[in-house]
Structure formats: structure tokens, C-alpha cells
PDB file of C-alpha atoms in Angstrom:
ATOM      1  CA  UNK A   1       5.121 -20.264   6.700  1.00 70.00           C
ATOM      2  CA  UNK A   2       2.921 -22.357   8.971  1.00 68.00           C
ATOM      3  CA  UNK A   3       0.055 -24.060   7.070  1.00 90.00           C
ATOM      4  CA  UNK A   4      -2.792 -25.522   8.857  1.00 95.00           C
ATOM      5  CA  UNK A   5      -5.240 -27.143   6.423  1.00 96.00           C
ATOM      6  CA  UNK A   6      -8.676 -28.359   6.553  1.00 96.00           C
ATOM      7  CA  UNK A   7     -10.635 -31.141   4.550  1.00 92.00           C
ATOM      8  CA  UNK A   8     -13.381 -29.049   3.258  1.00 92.00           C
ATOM      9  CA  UNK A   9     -14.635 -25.563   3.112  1.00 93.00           C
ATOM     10  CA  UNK A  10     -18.031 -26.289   2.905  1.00 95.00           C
ATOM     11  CA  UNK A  11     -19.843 -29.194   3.538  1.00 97.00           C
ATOM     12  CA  UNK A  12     -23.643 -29.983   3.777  1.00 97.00           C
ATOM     13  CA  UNK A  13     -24.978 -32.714   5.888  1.00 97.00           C
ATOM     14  CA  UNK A  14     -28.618 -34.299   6.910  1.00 97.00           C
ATOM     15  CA  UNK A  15     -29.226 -35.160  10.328  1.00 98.00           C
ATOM     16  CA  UNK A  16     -28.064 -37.634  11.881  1.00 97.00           C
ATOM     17  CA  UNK A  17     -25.396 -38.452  10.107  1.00 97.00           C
ATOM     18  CA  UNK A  18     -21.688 -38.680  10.975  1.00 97.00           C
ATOM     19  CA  UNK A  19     -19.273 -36.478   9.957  1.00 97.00           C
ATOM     20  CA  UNK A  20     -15.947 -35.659  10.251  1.00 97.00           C
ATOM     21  CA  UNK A  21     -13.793 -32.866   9.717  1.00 98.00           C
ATOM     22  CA  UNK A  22      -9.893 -33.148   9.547  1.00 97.00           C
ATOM     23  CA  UNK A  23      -7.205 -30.650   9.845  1.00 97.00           C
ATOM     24  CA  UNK A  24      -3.694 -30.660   9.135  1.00 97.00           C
ATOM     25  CA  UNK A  25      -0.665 -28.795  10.247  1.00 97.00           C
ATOM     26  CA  UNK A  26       2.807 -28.847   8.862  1.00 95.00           C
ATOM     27  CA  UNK A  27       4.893 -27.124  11.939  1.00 92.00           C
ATOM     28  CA  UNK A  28       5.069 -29.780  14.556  1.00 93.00           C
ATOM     29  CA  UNK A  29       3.204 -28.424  16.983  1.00 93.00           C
ATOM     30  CA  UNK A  30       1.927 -30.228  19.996  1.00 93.00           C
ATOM     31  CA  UNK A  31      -1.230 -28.484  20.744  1.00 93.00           C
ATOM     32  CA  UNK A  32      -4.030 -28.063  18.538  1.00 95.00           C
ATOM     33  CA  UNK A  33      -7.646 -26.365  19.118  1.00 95.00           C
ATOM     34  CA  UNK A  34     -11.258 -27.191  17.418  1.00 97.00           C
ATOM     35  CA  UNK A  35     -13.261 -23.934  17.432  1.00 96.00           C
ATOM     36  CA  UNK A  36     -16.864 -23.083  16.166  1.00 96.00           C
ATOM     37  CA  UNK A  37     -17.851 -19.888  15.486  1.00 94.00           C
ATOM     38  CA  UNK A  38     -21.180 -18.476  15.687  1.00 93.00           C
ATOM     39  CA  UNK A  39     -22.809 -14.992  14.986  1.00 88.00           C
ATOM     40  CA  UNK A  40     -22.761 -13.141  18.368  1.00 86.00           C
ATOM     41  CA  UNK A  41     -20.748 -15.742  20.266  1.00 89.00           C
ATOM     42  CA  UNK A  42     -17.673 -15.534  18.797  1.00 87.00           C
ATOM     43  CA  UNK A  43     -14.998 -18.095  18.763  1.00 92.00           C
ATOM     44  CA  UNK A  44     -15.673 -21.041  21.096  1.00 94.00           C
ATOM     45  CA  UNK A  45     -13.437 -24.141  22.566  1.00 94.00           C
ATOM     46  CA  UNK A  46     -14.608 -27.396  21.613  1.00 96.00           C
ATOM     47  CA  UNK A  47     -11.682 -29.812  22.313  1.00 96.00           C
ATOM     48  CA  UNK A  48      -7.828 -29.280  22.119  1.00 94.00           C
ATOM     49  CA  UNK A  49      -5.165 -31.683  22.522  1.00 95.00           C
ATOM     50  CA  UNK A  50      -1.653 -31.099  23.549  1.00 92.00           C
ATOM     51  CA  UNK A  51      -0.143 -34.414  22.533  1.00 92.00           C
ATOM     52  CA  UNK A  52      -1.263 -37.533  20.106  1.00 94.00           C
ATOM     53  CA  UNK A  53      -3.809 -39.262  21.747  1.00 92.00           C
ATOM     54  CA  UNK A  54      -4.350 -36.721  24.263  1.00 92.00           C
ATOM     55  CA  UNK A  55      -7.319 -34.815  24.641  1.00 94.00           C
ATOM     56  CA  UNK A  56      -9.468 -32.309  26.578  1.00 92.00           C
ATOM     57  CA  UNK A  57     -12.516 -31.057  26.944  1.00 93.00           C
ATOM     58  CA  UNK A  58     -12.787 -27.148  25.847  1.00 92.00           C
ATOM     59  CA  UNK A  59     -16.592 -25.445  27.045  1.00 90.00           C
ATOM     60  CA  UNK A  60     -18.638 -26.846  24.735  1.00 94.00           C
ATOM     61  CA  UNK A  61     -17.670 -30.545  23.844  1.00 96.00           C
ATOM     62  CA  UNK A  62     -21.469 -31.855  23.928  1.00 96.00           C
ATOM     63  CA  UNK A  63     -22.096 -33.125  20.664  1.00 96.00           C
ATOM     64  CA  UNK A  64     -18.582 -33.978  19.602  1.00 98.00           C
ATOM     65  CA  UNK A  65     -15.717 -36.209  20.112  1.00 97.00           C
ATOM     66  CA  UNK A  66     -12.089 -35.755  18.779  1.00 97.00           C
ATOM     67  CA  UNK A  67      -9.228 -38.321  17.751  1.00 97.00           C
ATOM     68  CA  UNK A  68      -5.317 -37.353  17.533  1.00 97.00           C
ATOM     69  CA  UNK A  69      -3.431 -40.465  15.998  1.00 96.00           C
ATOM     70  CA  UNK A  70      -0.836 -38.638  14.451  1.00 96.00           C
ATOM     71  CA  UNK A  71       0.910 -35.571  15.585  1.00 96.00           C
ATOM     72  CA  UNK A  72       0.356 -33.948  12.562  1.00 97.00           C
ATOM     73  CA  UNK A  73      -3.420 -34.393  12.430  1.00 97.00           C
ATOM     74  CA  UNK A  74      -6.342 -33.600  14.743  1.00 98.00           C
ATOM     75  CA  UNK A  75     -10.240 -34.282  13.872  1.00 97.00           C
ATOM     76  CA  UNK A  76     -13.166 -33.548  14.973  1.00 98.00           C
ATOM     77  CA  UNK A  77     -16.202 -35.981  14.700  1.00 98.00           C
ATOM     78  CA  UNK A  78     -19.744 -35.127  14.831  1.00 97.00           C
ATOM     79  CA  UNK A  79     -21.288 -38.469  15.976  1.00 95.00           C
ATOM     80  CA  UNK A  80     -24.788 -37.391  15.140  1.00 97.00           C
ATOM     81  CA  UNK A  81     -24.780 -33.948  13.077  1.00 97.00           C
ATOM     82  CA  UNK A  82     -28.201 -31.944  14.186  1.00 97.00           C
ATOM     83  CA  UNK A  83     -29.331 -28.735  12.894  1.00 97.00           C
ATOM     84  CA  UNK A  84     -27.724 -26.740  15.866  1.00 97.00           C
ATOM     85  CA  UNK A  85     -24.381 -27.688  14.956  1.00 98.00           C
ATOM     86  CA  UNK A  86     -24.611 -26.022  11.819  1.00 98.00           C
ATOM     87  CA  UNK A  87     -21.826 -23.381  12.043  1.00 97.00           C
ATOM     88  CA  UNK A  88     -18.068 -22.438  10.911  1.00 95.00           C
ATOM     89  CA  UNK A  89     -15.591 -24.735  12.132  1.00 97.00           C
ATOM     90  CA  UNK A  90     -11.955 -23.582  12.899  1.00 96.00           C
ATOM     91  CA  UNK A  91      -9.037 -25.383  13.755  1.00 96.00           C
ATOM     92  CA  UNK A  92      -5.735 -24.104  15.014  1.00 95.00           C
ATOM     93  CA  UNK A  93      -2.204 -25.058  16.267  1.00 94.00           C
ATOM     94  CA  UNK A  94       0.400 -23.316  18.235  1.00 91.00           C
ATOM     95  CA  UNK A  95       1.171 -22.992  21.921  1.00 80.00           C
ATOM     96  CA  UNK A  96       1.840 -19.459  22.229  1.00 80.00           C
ATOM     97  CA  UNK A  97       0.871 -18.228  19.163  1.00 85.00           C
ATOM     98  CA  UNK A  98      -2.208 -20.310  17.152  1.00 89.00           C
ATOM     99  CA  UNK A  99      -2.286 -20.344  13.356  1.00 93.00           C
ATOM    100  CA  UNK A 100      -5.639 -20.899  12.254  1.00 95.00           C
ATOM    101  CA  UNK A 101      -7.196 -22.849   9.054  1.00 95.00           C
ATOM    102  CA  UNK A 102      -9.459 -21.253   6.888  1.00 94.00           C
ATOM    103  CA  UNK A 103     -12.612 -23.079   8.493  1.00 95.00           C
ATOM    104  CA  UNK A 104     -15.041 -25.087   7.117  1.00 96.00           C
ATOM    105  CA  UNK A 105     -18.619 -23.542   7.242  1.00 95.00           C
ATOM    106  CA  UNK A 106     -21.169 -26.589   7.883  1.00 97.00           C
ATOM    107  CA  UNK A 107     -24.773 -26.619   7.296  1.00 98.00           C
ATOM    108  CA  UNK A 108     -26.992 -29.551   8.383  1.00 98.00           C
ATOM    109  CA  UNK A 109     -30.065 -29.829   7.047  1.00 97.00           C
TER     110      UNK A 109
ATOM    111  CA  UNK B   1     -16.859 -16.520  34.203  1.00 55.00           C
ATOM    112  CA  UNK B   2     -13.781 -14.589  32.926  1.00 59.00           C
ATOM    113  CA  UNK B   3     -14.783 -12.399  29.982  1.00 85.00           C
ATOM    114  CA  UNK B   4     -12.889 -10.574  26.814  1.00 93.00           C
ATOM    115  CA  UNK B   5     -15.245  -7.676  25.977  1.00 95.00           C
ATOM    116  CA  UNK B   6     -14.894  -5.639  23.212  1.00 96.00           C
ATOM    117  CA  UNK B   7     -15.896  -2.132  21.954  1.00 96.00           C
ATOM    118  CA  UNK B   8     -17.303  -1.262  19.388  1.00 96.00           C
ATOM    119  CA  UNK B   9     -19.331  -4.094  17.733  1.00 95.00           C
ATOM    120  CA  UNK B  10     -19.689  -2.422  14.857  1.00 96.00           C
ATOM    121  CA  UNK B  11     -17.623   0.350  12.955  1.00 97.00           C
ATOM    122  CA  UNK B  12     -17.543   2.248  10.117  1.00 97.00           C
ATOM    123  CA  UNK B  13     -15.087   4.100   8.725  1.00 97.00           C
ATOM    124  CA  UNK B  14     -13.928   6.897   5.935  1.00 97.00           C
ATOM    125  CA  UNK B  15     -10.789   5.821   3.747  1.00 97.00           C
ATOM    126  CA  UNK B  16      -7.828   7.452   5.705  1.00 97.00           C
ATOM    127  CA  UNK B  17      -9.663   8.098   9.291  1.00 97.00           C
ATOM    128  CA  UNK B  18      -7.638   6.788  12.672  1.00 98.00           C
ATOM    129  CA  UNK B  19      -9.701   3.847  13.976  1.00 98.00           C
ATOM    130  CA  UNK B  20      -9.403   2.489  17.424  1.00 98.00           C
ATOM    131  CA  UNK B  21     -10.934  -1.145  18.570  1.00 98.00           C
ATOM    132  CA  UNK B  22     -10.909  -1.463  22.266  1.00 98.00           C
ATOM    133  CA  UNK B  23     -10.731  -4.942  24.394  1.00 97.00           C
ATOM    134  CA  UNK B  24     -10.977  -4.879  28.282  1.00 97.00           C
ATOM    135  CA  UNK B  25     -10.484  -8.209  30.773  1.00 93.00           C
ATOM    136  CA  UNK B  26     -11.526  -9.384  34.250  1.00 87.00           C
ATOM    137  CA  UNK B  27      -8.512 -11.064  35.713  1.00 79.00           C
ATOM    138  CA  UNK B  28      -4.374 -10.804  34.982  1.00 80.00           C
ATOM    139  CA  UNK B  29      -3.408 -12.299  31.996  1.00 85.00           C
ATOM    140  CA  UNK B  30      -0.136 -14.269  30.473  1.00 85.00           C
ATOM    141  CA  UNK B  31      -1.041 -12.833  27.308  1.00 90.00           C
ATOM    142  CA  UNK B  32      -3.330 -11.061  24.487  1.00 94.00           C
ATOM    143  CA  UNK B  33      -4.028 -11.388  20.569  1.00 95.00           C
ATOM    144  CA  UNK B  34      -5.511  -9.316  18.431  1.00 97.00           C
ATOM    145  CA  UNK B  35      -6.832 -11.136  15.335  1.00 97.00           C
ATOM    146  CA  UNK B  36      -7.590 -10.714  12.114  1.00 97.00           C
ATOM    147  CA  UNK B  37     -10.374 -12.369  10.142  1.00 95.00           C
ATOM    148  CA  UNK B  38     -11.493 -11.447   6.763  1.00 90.00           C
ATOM    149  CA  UNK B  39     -14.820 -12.020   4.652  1.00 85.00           C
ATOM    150  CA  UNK B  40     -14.660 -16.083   3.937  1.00 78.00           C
ATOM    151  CA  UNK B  41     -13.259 -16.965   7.141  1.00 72.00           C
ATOM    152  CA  UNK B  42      -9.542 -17.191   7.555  1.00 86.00           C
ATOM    153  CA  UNK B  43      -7.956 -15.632  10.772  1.00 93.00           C
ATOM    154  CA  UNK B  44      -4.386 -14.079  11.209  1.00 92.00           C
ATOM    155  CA  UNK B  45      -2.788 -13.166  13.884  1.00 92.00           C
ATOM    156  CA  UNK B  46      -1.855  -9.572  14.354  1.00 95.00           C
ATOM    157  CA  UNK B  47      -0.207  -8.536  17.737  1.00 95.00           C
ATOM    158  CA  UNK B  48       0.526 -11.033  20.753  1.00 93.00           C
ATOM    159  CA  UNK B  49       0.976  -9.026  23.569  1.00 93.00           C
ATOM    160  CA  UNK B  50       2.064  -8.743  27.964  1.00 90.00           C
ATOM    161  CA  UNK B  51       3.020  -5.319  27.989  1.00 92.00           C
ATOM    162  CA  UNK B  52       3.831  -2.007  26.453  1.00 94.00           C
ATOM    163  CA  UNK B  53       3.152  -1.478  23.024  1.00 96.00           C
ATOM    164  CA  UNK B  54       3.844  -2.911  19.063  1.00 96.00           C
ATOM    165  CA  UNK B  55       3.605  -1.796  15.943  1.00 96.00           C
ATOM    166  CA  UNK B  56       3.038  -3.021  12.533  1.00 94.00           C
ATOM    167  CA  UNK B  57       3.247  -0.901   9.684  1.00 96.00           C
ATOM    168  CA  UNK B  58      -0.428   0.898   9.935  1.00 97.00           C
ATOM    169  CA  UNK B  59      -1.323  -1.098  13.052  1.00 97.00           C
ATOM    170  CA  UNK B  60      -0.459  -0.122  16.690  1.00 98.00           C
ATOM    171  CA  UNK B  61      -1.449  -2.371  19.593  1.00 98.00           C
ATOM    172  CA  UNK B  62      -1.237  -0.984  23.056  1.00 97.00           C
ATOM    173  CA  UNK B  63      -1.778  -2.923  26.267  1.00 96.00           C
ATOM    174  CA  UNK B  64      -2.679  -1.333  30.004  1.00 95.00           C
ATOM    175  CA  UNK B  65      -1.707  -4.308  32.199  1.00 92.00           C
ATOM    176  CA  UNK B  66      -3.048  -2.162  35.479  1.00 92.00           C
ATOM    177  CA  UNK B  67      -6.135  -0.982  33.711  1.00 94.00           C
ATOM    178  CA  UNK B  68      -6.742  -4.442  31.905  1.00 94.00           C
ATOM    179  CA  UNK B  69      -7.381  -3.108  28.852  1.00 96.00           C
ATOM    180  CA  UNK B  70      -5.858  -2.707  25.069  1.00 97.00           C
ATOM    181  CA  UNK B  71      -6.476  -1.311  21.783  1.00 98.00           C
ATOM    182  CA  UNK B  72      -5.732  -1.860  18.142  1.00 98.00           C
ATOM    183  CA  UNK B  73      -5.455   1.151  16.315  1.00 98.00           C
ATOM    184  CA  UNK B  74      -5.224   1.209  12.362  1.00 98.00           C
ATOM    185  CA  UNK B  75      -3.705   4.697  11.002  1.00 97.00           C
ATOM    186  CA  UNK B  76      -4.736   6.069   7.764  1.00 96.00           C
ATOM    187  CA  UNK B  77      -7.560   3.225   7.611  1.00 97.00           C
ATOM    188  CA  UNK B  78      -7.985   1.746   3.794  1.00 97.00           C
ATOM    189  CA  UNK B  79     -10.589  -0.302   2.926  1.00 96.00           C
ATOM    190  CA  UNK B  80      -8.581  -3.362   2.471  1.00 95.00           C
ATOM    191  CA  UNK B  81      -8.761  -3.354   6.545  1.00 96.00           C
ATOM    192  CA  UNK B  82     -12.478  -3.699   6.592  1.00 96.00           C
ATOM    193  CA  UNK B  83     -12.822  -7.221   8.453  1.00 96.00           C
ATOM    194  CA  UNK B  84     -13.455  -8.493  12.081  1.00 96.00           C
ATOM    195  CA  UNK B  85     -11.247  -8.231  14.745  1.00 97.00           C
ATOM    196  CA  UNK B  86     -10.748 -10.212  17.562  1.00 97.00           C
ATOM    197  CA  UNK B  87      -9.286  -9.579  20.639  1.00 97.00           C
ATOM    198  CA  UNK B  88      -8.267 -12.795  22.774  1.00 95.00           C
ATOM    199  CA  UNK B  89      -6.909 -13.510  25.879  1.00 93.00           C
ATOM    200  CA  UNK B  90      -4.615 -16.259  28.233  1.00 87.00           C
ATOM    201  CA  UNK B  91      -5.941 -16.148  31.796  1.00 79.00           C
ATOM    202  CA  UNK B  92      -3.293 -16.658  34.159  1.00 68.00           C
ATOM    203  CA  UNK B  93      -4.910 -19.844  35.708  1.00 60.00           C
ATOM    204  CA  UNK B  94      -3.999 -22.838  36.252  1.00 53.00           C
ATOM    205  CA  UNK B  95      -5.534 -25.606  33.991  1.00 48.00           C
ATOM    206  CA  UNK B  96      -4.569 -26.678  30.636  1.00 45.00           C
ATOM    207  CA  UNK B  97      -1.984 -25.241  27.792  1.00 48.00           C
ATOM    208  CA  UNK B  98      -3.070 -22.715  25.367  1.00 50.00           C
ATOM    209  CA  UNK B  99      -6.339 -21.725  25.929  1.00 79.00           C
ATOM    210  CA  UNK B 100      -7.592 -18.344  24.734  1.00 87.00           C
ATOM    211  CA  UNK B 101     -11.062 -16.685  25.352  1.00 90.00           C
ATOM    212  CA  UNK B 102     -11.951 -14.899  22.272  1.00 93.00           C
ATOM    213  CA  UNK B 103     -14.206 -11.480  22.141  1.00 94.00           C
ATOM    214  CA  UNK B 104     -17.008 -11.276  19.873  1.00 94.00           C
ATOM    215  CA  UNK B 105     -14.925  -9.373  17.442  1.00 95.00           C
ATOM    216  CA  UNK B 106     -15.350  -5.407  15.872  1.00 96.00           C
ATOM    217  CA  UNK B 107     -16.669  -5.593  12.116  1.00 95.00           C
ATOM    218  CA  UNK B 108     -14.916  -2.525  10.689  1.00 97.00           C
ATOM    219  CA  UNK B 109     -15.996  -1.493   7.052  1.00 97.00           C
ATOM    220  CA  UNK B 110     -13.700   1.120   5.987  1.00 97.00           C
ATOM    221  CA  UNK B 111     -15.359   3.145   2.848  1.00 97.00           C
ATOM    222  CA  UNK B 112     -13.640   4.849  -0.220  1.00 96.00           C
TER     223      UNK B 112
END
């Protein structure tokens, strides 16, 4: 079974500071996707990449940056968390098919 | 802006009734998901689809390439399948690998 893993389920932060969610997947796959997920918006792009090191911009990237140094592991880093970035956070993997963590639900305060 | 709308929002169901979750698209696709995602967050994938029809034990996903349109039925709905579903789409476009857009989901609540 594919398993794509991330750090925390929940996680409260204050404003301003940095924080950084990880994910993990165990089936080699190239690409992998940072979502968030907000009530009456559904799922949104943030950033993919489709190799290590590689990276691209999804719709909504303000706010965020990624890093891919290992093939296995993709994160997301919110430079300076504000209160509008409080949300549910989903990463995924897969090219044709994506297999999606269980999210991590942030609140910043 | 291409768009994945979906129909209904919101449903709500009797144990054992058909249900049927309707997703419609603006341009031709490569390919569409329906998704599952349950109460504390996880998603699953249910169908991936480019033409015709699949089935899954209860669940039935049928796709109208012409029409640009699908729908996930459930048979004999239990309330195990209350949760949101998601329909999502691959544009035929050029541009980067993988993308999907993602509807706003159906929150079905089926009752005992």
C-alpha cells in the first residue's frame, strides 16, 4: 500500500513565526502536491514538484515556499505564519493517480 | 478559468436509498477522480476515469465525455458512506504534470 505521511496532525502556531510541515512518501514517486483546504473552496494547489529540487508554482503560492532535497520528501514552509493561513494542509504523490496524507489542520493564532 | 462544479453541495440520505453526486467541466479532459474524504481529513481515491463507466462494489462512476459531465452513484447507501466527495479533474492543457482542479465536494450524511 502507498503511504504518504505527514509530521503532524495538528499544530498551533503564533504569528509570525516559521513553520514547517513535512511529508513523506514511501512509493518513489516523482511528483508530489501541497494542498490547503478551506471551507467553500475546496482543495487548492500550492506548490508541486516533479523531481528533487524541482519546483513549481501551483495558484496560490503567496505566503509559502517549498524545498525537495530528497526524493522521498517534500515540505512546505510557512516563512511568516499569519492568521489567514490557518487551514488543513494536504500533501499528495502520484502522477496519475495521487495518494493523499491525512493532513495536518493548522491554526495560527 | 476552467472549473469542476459539482451538484449537490449538500445531501442527505435514508439508510439504503440510491444516491447520485454529479460533477460537470468546461474544457476536454485527460482524466477524472472521484474522491473520498471522511470526517478527520484523510482522502481516498475512488474512481479515475476517461471514458465509459466503473464499478466498485456499491459505487458506480459514469463519465459523458461529449456532455462533460459524470456521476458517482452509491447503491443501497449505508451510513458508513456519509463523507465528502470530490470530484477532480486533468485539463488537457499544456503546462505542468499532474495537476488536478478539485470541486468543492458533496457532504452526504446517510441516516439509519
Amino acid at each position: 500500500d502507498v503511504k504518504v505521511t505527514q509530521s503532524s496532525r495538528y499544530l498551533v502556531k503564533r504569528t509570525g513565526e516559521k513553520v514547517f510541515l513535512e511529508c513523506v512518501q514511501d512509493m518513489d514517486h516523482e511528483n508530489m502536491f501541497w494542498y490547503r483546504q478551506d471551507p467553500g473552496l475546496g482543495l487548492r494547489l500550492i506548490y508541486f514538484s516533479y523531481d528533487v529540487k524541482m519546483k513549481e508554482k501551483g495558484d496560490i503560492p503567496e505566503g509559502y515556499s517549498v524545498s525537495r532535497e530528497k526524493k522521498e520528501r517534500f515540505s512546505l514552509i510557512l516563512e511568516s505564519a499569519s492568521t489567514n493561513q490557518t487551514s488543513m494542509y494536504l500533501c499528495a504523490s502520484g502522477s496519475s493517480e495521487q495518494y493523499f496524507g491525512p493532513g495536518t489542520r493548522l491554526t495560527v493564532t | 478559468k476552467n472549473e469542476v462544479e459539482q451538484s449537490p453541495q449538500n445531501l442527505t440520505a435514508q439508510e439504503g436509498e440510491f444516491i447520485t453526486i454529479n460533477c460537470s467541466y468546461s474544457v476536454g479532459i485527460s482524466a477524472l477522480h472521484w474522491l473520498q474524504q471522511h470526517p478527520g481529513g484523510g482522502i481516498v481515491s475512488l474512481f479515475m476515469l476517461s471514458s465509459g463507466k466503473k464499478k466498485h462494489g456499491r459505487l458506480i462512476a459514469t463519465i459523458n465525455i461529449q456532455e462533460k459531465h459524470s456521476s458517482l452513484h452509491i447503491t443501497a447507501s449505508h451510513p458508513r458512506d456519509s463523507a465528502v466527495y470530490i470530484c477532480a479533474v486533468r485539463y488537457n492543457y499544456g503546462g505542468s504534470q499532474g495537476n488536478l482542479i478539485f470541486g468543492k465536494g458533496t457532504k452526504l450524511s446517510v441516516k439509519p
